[in-house]
Structure formats: structure tokens, C-alpha cells
XYZ file of C-alpha atoms in Angstrom:
336
model
C -82.237 -60.141 -44.799
C -80.356 -63.878 -44.670
C -81.241 -66.278 -42.364
C -79.441 -66.494 -39.832
C -76.924 -69.754 -40.522
C -74.287 -69.656 -37.603
C -75.306 -72.638 -34.675
C -74.632 -70.551 -31.892
C -76.599 -67.500 -32.863
C -79.270 -69.818 -33.601
C -79.515 -70.922 -30.382
C -80.874 -68.136 -29.760
C -84.339 -68.602 -29.686
C -86.795 -67.632 -26.733
C -87.920 -71.139 -25.812
C -84.232 -71.866 -25.317
C -84.049 -69.730 -22.656
C -82.677 -71.015 -19.513
C -82.271 -68.503 -16.962
C -80.072 -64.812 -16.656
C -78.148 -63.224 -14.197
C -78.457 -59.862 -12.906
C -76.696 -57.232 -10.575
C -78.104 -56.007 -7.460
C -76.881 -52.703 -6.168
C -73.135 -51.776 -5.360
C -74.427 -50.895 -1.522
C -75.500 -54.078 -0.764
C -72.330 -55.359 -2.034
C -70.850 -53.094 -0.348
C -73.222 -54.404 3.303
C -72.506 -58.093 2.668
C -76.610 -57.770 1.810
C -77.946 -56.742 4.638
C -79.546 -53.197 3.038
C -80.112 -52.222 -0.604
C -81.355 -55.323 -1.842
C -82.538 -53.774 -5.219
C -81.470 -54.416 -8.719
C -78.896 -51.966 -10.455
C -80.238 -49.916 -12.269
C -79.257 -49.205 -16.314
C -78.700 -52.746 -16.948
C -80.373 -55.549 -19.549
C -79.075 -58.612 -18.203
C -77.354 -61.955 -19.615
C -79.209 -64.507 -20.856
C -78.238 -68.129 -21.216
C -80.005 -70.418 -23.734
C -79.458 -73.881 -24.115
C -79.679 -76.708 -27.377
C -81.946 -78.952 -27.692
C -80.083 -82.466 -26.162
C -80.946 -83.531 -29.565
C -79.359 -81.450 -31.814
C -76.236 -80.651 -29.195
C -75.130 -80.528 -25.690
C -73.988 -76.557 -26.676
C -75.398 -73.393 -24.397
C -74.978 -69.768 -24.932
C -75.139 -66.304 -22.936
C -76.177 -63.332 -24.941
C -74.739 -60.432 -22.545
C -76.365 -57.239 -24.317
C -74.773 -54.342 -21.679
C -70.930 -55.472 -20.252
C -68.367 -52.649 -19.925
C -67.128 -55.424 -23.150
C -69.839 -54.486 -25.224
C -72.499 -56.637 -26.310
C -71.476 -59.945 -26.658
C -73.156 -63.540 -28.336
C -70.652 -65.980 -26.864
C -69.879 -69.527 -29.037
C -71.751 -72.089 -28.780
C -70.043 -74.277 -26.453
C -70.511 -77.168 -23.866
C -70.371 -75.581 -20.582
C -71.488 -77.112 -16.396
C -73.751 -74.661 -14.471
C -74.289 -74.165 -10.606
C -75.182 -71.672 -8.784
C -74.206 -70.333 -5.764
C -74.266 -68.762 -2.523
C -71.226 -68.361 0.004
C -68.596 -66.393 -0.055
C -65.639 -65.470 -2.750
C -63.822 -69.168 -2.909
C -60.262 -69.883 -3.830
C -60.682 -73.743 -4.764
C -63.916 -73.300 -5.889
C -63.795 -77.665 -6.292
C -62.851 -77.770 -2.613
C -65.604 -75.163 -2.141
C -68.366 -77.129 -2.643
C -67.263 -80.954 -1.774
C -65.810 -80.789 1.608
C -68.265 -81.855 3.973
C -71.053 -82.070 0.635
C -74.449 -83.009 2.258
C -78.224 -83.357 0.222
C -80.667 -80.502 1.588
C -83.843 -81.245 -0.226
C -84.503 -81.658 -4.595
C -80.950 -80.529 -6.221
C -80.416 -78.040 -3.349
C -77.280 -79.509 -1.688
C -74.625 -77.975 0.624
C -71.103 -77.884 1.785
C -68.974 -76.969 4.958
C -69.005 -72.837 4.002
C -71.590 -73.027 0.852
C -75.588 -73.671 -0.761
C -75.576 -74.546 -4.399
C -77.570 -75.768 -7.187
C -76.636 -77.770 -10.086
C -78.193 -76.173 -13.066
C -77.004 -78.689 -15.775
C -75.422 -78.570 -19.559
C -77.948 -78.728 -21.309
C -81.815 -76.705 -22.109
C -83.719 -79.751 -20.300
C -81.049 -79.591 -17.177
C -81.648 -75.725 -17.160
C -85.460 -76.116 -17.105
C -85.989 -79.462 -14.927
C -83.213 -77.455 -12.596
C -84.970 -74.130 -11.933
C -88.375 -75.980 -11.814
C -87.205 -78.556 -8.678
C -85.574 -75.272 -6.847
C -88.641 -72.519 -6.946
C -90.487 -75.946 -5.800
C -88.237 -76.654 -3.154
C -87.162 -73.358 -2.270
C -89.066 -71.278 0.770
C -91.637 -68.291 -1.511
C -90.936 -64.913 -0.059
C -91.790 -61.047 -1.413
C -89.107 -58.484 -2.014
C -90.161 -56.856 1.860
C -90.419 -59.851 3.364
C -86.172 -60.950 2.028
C -84.940 -57.296 2.548
C -86.804 -57.044 6.115
C -85.049 -60.349 7.536
C -81.686 -59.198 5.646
C -81.974 -55.881 7.417
C -82.508 -57.651 11.220
C -79.956 -59.968 10.579
C -82.039 -62.710 12.342
C -82.269 -65.690 9.578
C -81.896 -68.825 12.220
C -83.308 -71.871 10.599
C -81.877 -75.077 9.378
C -80.401 -74.841 5.683
C -82.344 -73.367 2.443
C -83.143 -71.821 -0.478
C -85.696 -69.011 -1.356
C -87.617 -67.592 -4.433
C -88.444 -64.111 -4.200
C -92.357 -64.251 -6.086
C -93.344 -60.671 -5.809
C -91.986 -57.075 -5.484
C -88.682 -55.771 -7.223
C -86.373 -58.969 -6.800
C -89.427 -60.997 -8.297
C -87.325 -64.173 -9.945
C -84.373 -64.121 -7.852
C -82.759 -67.127 -5.861
C -81.125 -66.924 -2.367
C -79.876 -68.889 -0.061
C -79.464 -69.300 4.539
C -76.886 -71.618 6.105
C -77.698 -72.552 9.690
C -73.548 -73.575 10.426
C -73.253 -70.211 8.789
C -71.229 -68.651 5.759
C -67.900 -68.362 7.771
C -66.272 -69.171 10.805
C -65.870 -67.158 13.653
C -64.777 -66.762 17.255
C -65.306 -62.952 17.364
C -68.552 -62.988 15.513
C -69.180 -62.290 11.648
C -70.991 -59.784 9.321
C -72.008 -62.142 6.807
C -73.749 -65.051 9.281
C -77.520 -64.859 9.974
C -78.150 -63.570 6.699
C -79.549 -64.613 2.703
C -77.007 -64.562 -0.229
C -77.920 -64.281 -3.689
C -77.145 -67.784 -5.655
C -74.916 -66.832 -8.012
C -73.964 -68.308 -11.475
C -70.567 -70.113 -11.466
C -70.160 -72.347 -14.784
C -66.983 -73.548 -16.867
C -66.252 -75.680 -20.388
C -66.332 -79.800 -19.949
C -65.324 -82.012 -22.766
C -68.277 -83.773 -25.081
C -67.454 -86.812 -23.131
C -67.747 -85.280 -19.923
C -71.402 -84.297 -19.629
C -72.944 -87.989 -18.619
C -70.988 -87.807 -16.158
C -71.818 -83.923 -15.404
C -75.038 -84.944 -15.182
C -74.891 -87.607 -13.095
C -78.022 -88.458 -10.682
C -78.166 -90.083 -7.023
C -74.476 -91.651 -6.243
C -73.504 -90.117 -9.534
C -73.893 -87.354 -8.150
C -70.960 -86.506 -6.316
C -68.687 -87.939 -9.493
C -70.644 -84.739 -11.010
C -68.194 -82.168 -8.905
C -65.432 -83.319 -9.657
C -65.303 -81.912 -13.089
C -65.165 -78.666 -10.777
C -61.893 -76.981 -11.232
C -59.623 -76.338 -8.458
C -58.460 -72.865 -9.908
C -61.147 -70.466 -9.579
C -60.008 -68.543 -12.256
C -60.533 -71.372 -15.173
C -64.591 -70.773 -13.392
C -66.592 -68.110 -14.847
C -67.874 -66.204 -12.118
C -71.240 -64.398 -12.824
C -74.240 -62.144 -11.231
C -77.331 -63.580 -9.372
C -79.038 -66.355 -10.767
C -82.911 -65.218 -12.029
C -85.694 -67.627 -13.981
C -86.543 -66.794 -17.233
C -89.896 -65.195 -16.485
C -88.483 -62.584 -14.008
C -85.767 -61.687 -16.357
C -88.855 -61.096 -19.056
C -90.127 -58.950 -16.800
C -87.029 -56.925 -15.898
C -86.668 -56.041 -19.124
C -90.554 -55.394 -20.153
C -91.033 -52.770 -17.149
C -87.912 -50.794 -18.401
C -90.379 -47.731 -20.126
C -87.163 -46.646 -21.606
C -83.881 -48.386 -21.392
C -82.180 -46.626 -24.215
C -82.455 -43.089 -22.032
C -83.165 -41.582 -24.981
C -87.075 -43.052 -25.816
C -85.264 -45.123 -28.903
C -87.160 -47.957 -27.687
C -89.363 -49.853 -24.746
C -87.736 -52.613 -22.375
C -90.151 -55.354 -24.288
C -89.422 -54.140 -27.358
C -85.968 -53.904 -26.571
C -85.856 -57.907 -25.840
C -87.840 -58.964 -28.912
C -86.006 -57.642 -31.044
C -82.945 -59.439 -29.225
C -84.205 -62.940 -30.406
C -84.198 -61.911 -33.753
C -80.496 -62.334 -33.865
C -81.239 -65.877 -33.332
C -83.802 -65.976 -37.224
C -81.994 -63.549 -39.062
C -78.173 -62.794 -39.613
C -77.570 -59.486 -38.346
C -74.994 -56.033 -39.741
C -74.351 -53.422 -38.437
C -72.466 -49.745 -39.123
C -72.080 -46.302 -37.740
C -71.220 -43.145 -38.951
C -68.580 -40.068 -38.104
C -68.271 -37.492 -39.939
C -70.961 -38.201 -41.851
C -68.605 -41.060 -43.187
C -70.366 -44.177 -43.314
C -68.111 -47.445 -41.649
C -68.333 -50.057 -43.429
C -70.924 -52.728 -42.305
C -69.699 -55.776 -40.002
C -71.893 -58.731 -39.382
C -72.649 -60.349 -35.696
C -70.470 -63.322 -35.081
C -70.485 -65.243 -31.900
C -67.688 -63.960 -29.677
C -67.465 -60.634 -31.519
C -68.044 -57.635 -28.469
C -69.274 -54.442 -29.853
C -69.800 -51.253 -28.568
C -67.250 -51.407 -26.176
C -67.024 -48.856 -23.240
C -63.758 -47.723 -24.068
C -64.703 -47.145 -27.700
C -66.528 -44.003 -26.137
C -63.700 -42.221 -25.230
C -62.735 -42.089 -28.610
C -66.537 -41.226 -30.444
C -67.639 -39.805 -32.079
C -64.360 -37.699 -31.161
C -61.298 -38.291 -28.238
C -61.864 -37.249 -24.877
C -59.488 -38.457 -21.862
C -61.968 -36.496 -19.107
C -65.577 -37.297 -20.605
C -67.506 -38.323 -17.258
C -67.905 -41.759 -17.049
C -71.445 -41.576 -16.530
C -71.425 -39.974 -19.692
C -69.784 -42.840 -21.448
C -71.875 -45.223 -19.730
C -74.883 -43.387 -20.848
C -73.647 -43.391 -24.558
C -72.370 -46.592 -24.318
C -76.119 -48.470 -23.517
C -77.796 -45.867 -25.652
C -75.697 -47.027 -28.948
C -76.249 -51.273 -28.060
C -79.672 -50.289 -27.445
C -79.554 -48.594 -31.011
C -77.107 -51.714 -32.310
C -80.862 -53.711 -31.380
C -83.545 -51.741 -32.201
C -82.227 -52.299 -35.700
C -82.044 -56.008 -36.128
C -84.434 -57.024 -38.610
C -87.107 -60.114 -38.878
C -87.057 -60.804 -42.745
């Protein structure tokens, strides 16, 4: 198979991993993170990779499993943050109103606790290392117990989960609360996960985006005021926690095609060699297609039509079939 020659896909290398994002159980969101703090089953979390800044300022998201299918994004220059707090309408104002430095890379605003992850691979590595060092370390059980009791009342801080099912994730606590209410709040006195927020910037804005000290505030002025111009992701997880999550899945496809560790390893073949795939229907081979950046492969909608159309096919069956085919896709990635 030909060597990968696409600059965006060449970034898909284990040495370029910055961080990942991962979903929690739906019940966790419904309870404002008080209960059911566990990862959602049946997911293949996204991997965010940054280029060596000596080569470019581009980053790529490798999204194996999603409603819209398998995707490796086209490389672009983006600025990334991890933010704990309620949904926001104006991201710029949300992070700049009453801005205060907490410690290390950690900042707070009126209702948010956040970390700037940066632009390049070097930025990501430094920000994650500093965030781990400047966070309190807790086990999954300790975090779950604190939120279940709803009794966190210490100064503003972040937490790094270093043991148990949620290992590698980051959580924030805001002393003054996540919202102001005269009648009590269902969301205060709780840890909330740091969730990804990112948006494109221009090449000439990278220096501003990386500003430190007195120049840090200028980096926040790059944040859009319209939430529609910002991509909001799931919970931040470090590279080690992300790899451990994949490795712990004995049968991610559901039909014993590939183990989680094998799937993790084969994903990165996309950055080394050009990968092609095809499919058969009624014994007829569909023309092979190359996996290219920006192309979405095997979306959920396909499985109402493949192998035969069935508008009433149960959603769990659609999800299971999609996951199986995407795992088959990755299992077929070659390394020569």
C-alpha cells in the first residue's frame, strides 16, 4: 500500500497525541453530574493530535465513531480550551468576565473554570502536564462520593482522576458556584468535567493565542462571541487515560473482530499508509474508496439502508451495526 502522502493524515501519529474527549453516561448529564459518573458504553473516543510546530501549527481530530461516521478532519490551525461550567451563549464573555488566575494554567471567570490547551503539539503536552501537576488527585470513587454528597465547599480548584474507571479525566470546582440563585441551586457544590472548546484561528494569530503573563488576556480576545462559531466537545481525557480506555475494551465491535488495543494500534496506520475500503452488497463489490481528511465513512443513516432499507429498524440495532462496520474498517487498515 502506498505511503501516506496527505499532510493532514500524516499528523496521525502516536507521538502527536495531545489529548482526547470522552462521553459520560447520559444519566450523569441528567443529574448534573451528581450520579452515574461513569463512561458511556460502546464509544470510540476522539483523539486530538497536534503537529510538530517546527513543521506547522495544524491539528487534527481523529473521530472513529460518531453519528456522522468515521472521520479524520482536515488539518487546521485551531485554539483549544478545556472548560468547566454551564452551557454558554457568548463564549468570549463567559471566559473573560471577572477573569482571575487560580494556579499554573488554571483560570476562572465569573461562572467558569478553564485551561487554555493551546494550538500545537508542544502547547498540548505542556498544558496537560501542568494541569495534572496543579490539580488535586482523586480516585474515581472519591469523586463520585463528593458529587453524590453535594458537599464540595473548598476554594476553586481542578481535579485529576488518577485511579478507577474515570482515570485521566479532569474536573473543576468553582467556590462561588456555577450559577447565581437566590433559591438554591442544583448545580453548585459539585465537580463538573472540563469539556473541550475549540475554534479556528488565522496563522498570524498563533503568537497571540500562545501569549503568557500580561499577554494571556489577549489570547482570550480571540474567542468568538457567537457560540455557533465554537466547537464544543466532550470531557477532556489525557493521552494515557485515553489509550487505557481503548486497551480495556476486549471486544469493541461486539462480534469479536478486533480487541481494543489492536484497534488503537491500527488507527495510527492511517498516518503511515494510504488506506482504502470497499463494501459488498448482494455479492457485488462496490468501488474502493480512499480515506481522505474530511470524508465521513459509515454514518448511522447508512444503516437504515444497508444492506436493505428498513425505516423501522430499532436504533440499538443501527448503532451496533455501525460500530461493527467501523471496527471492521479499522481492522482492515494495513501497515505495508
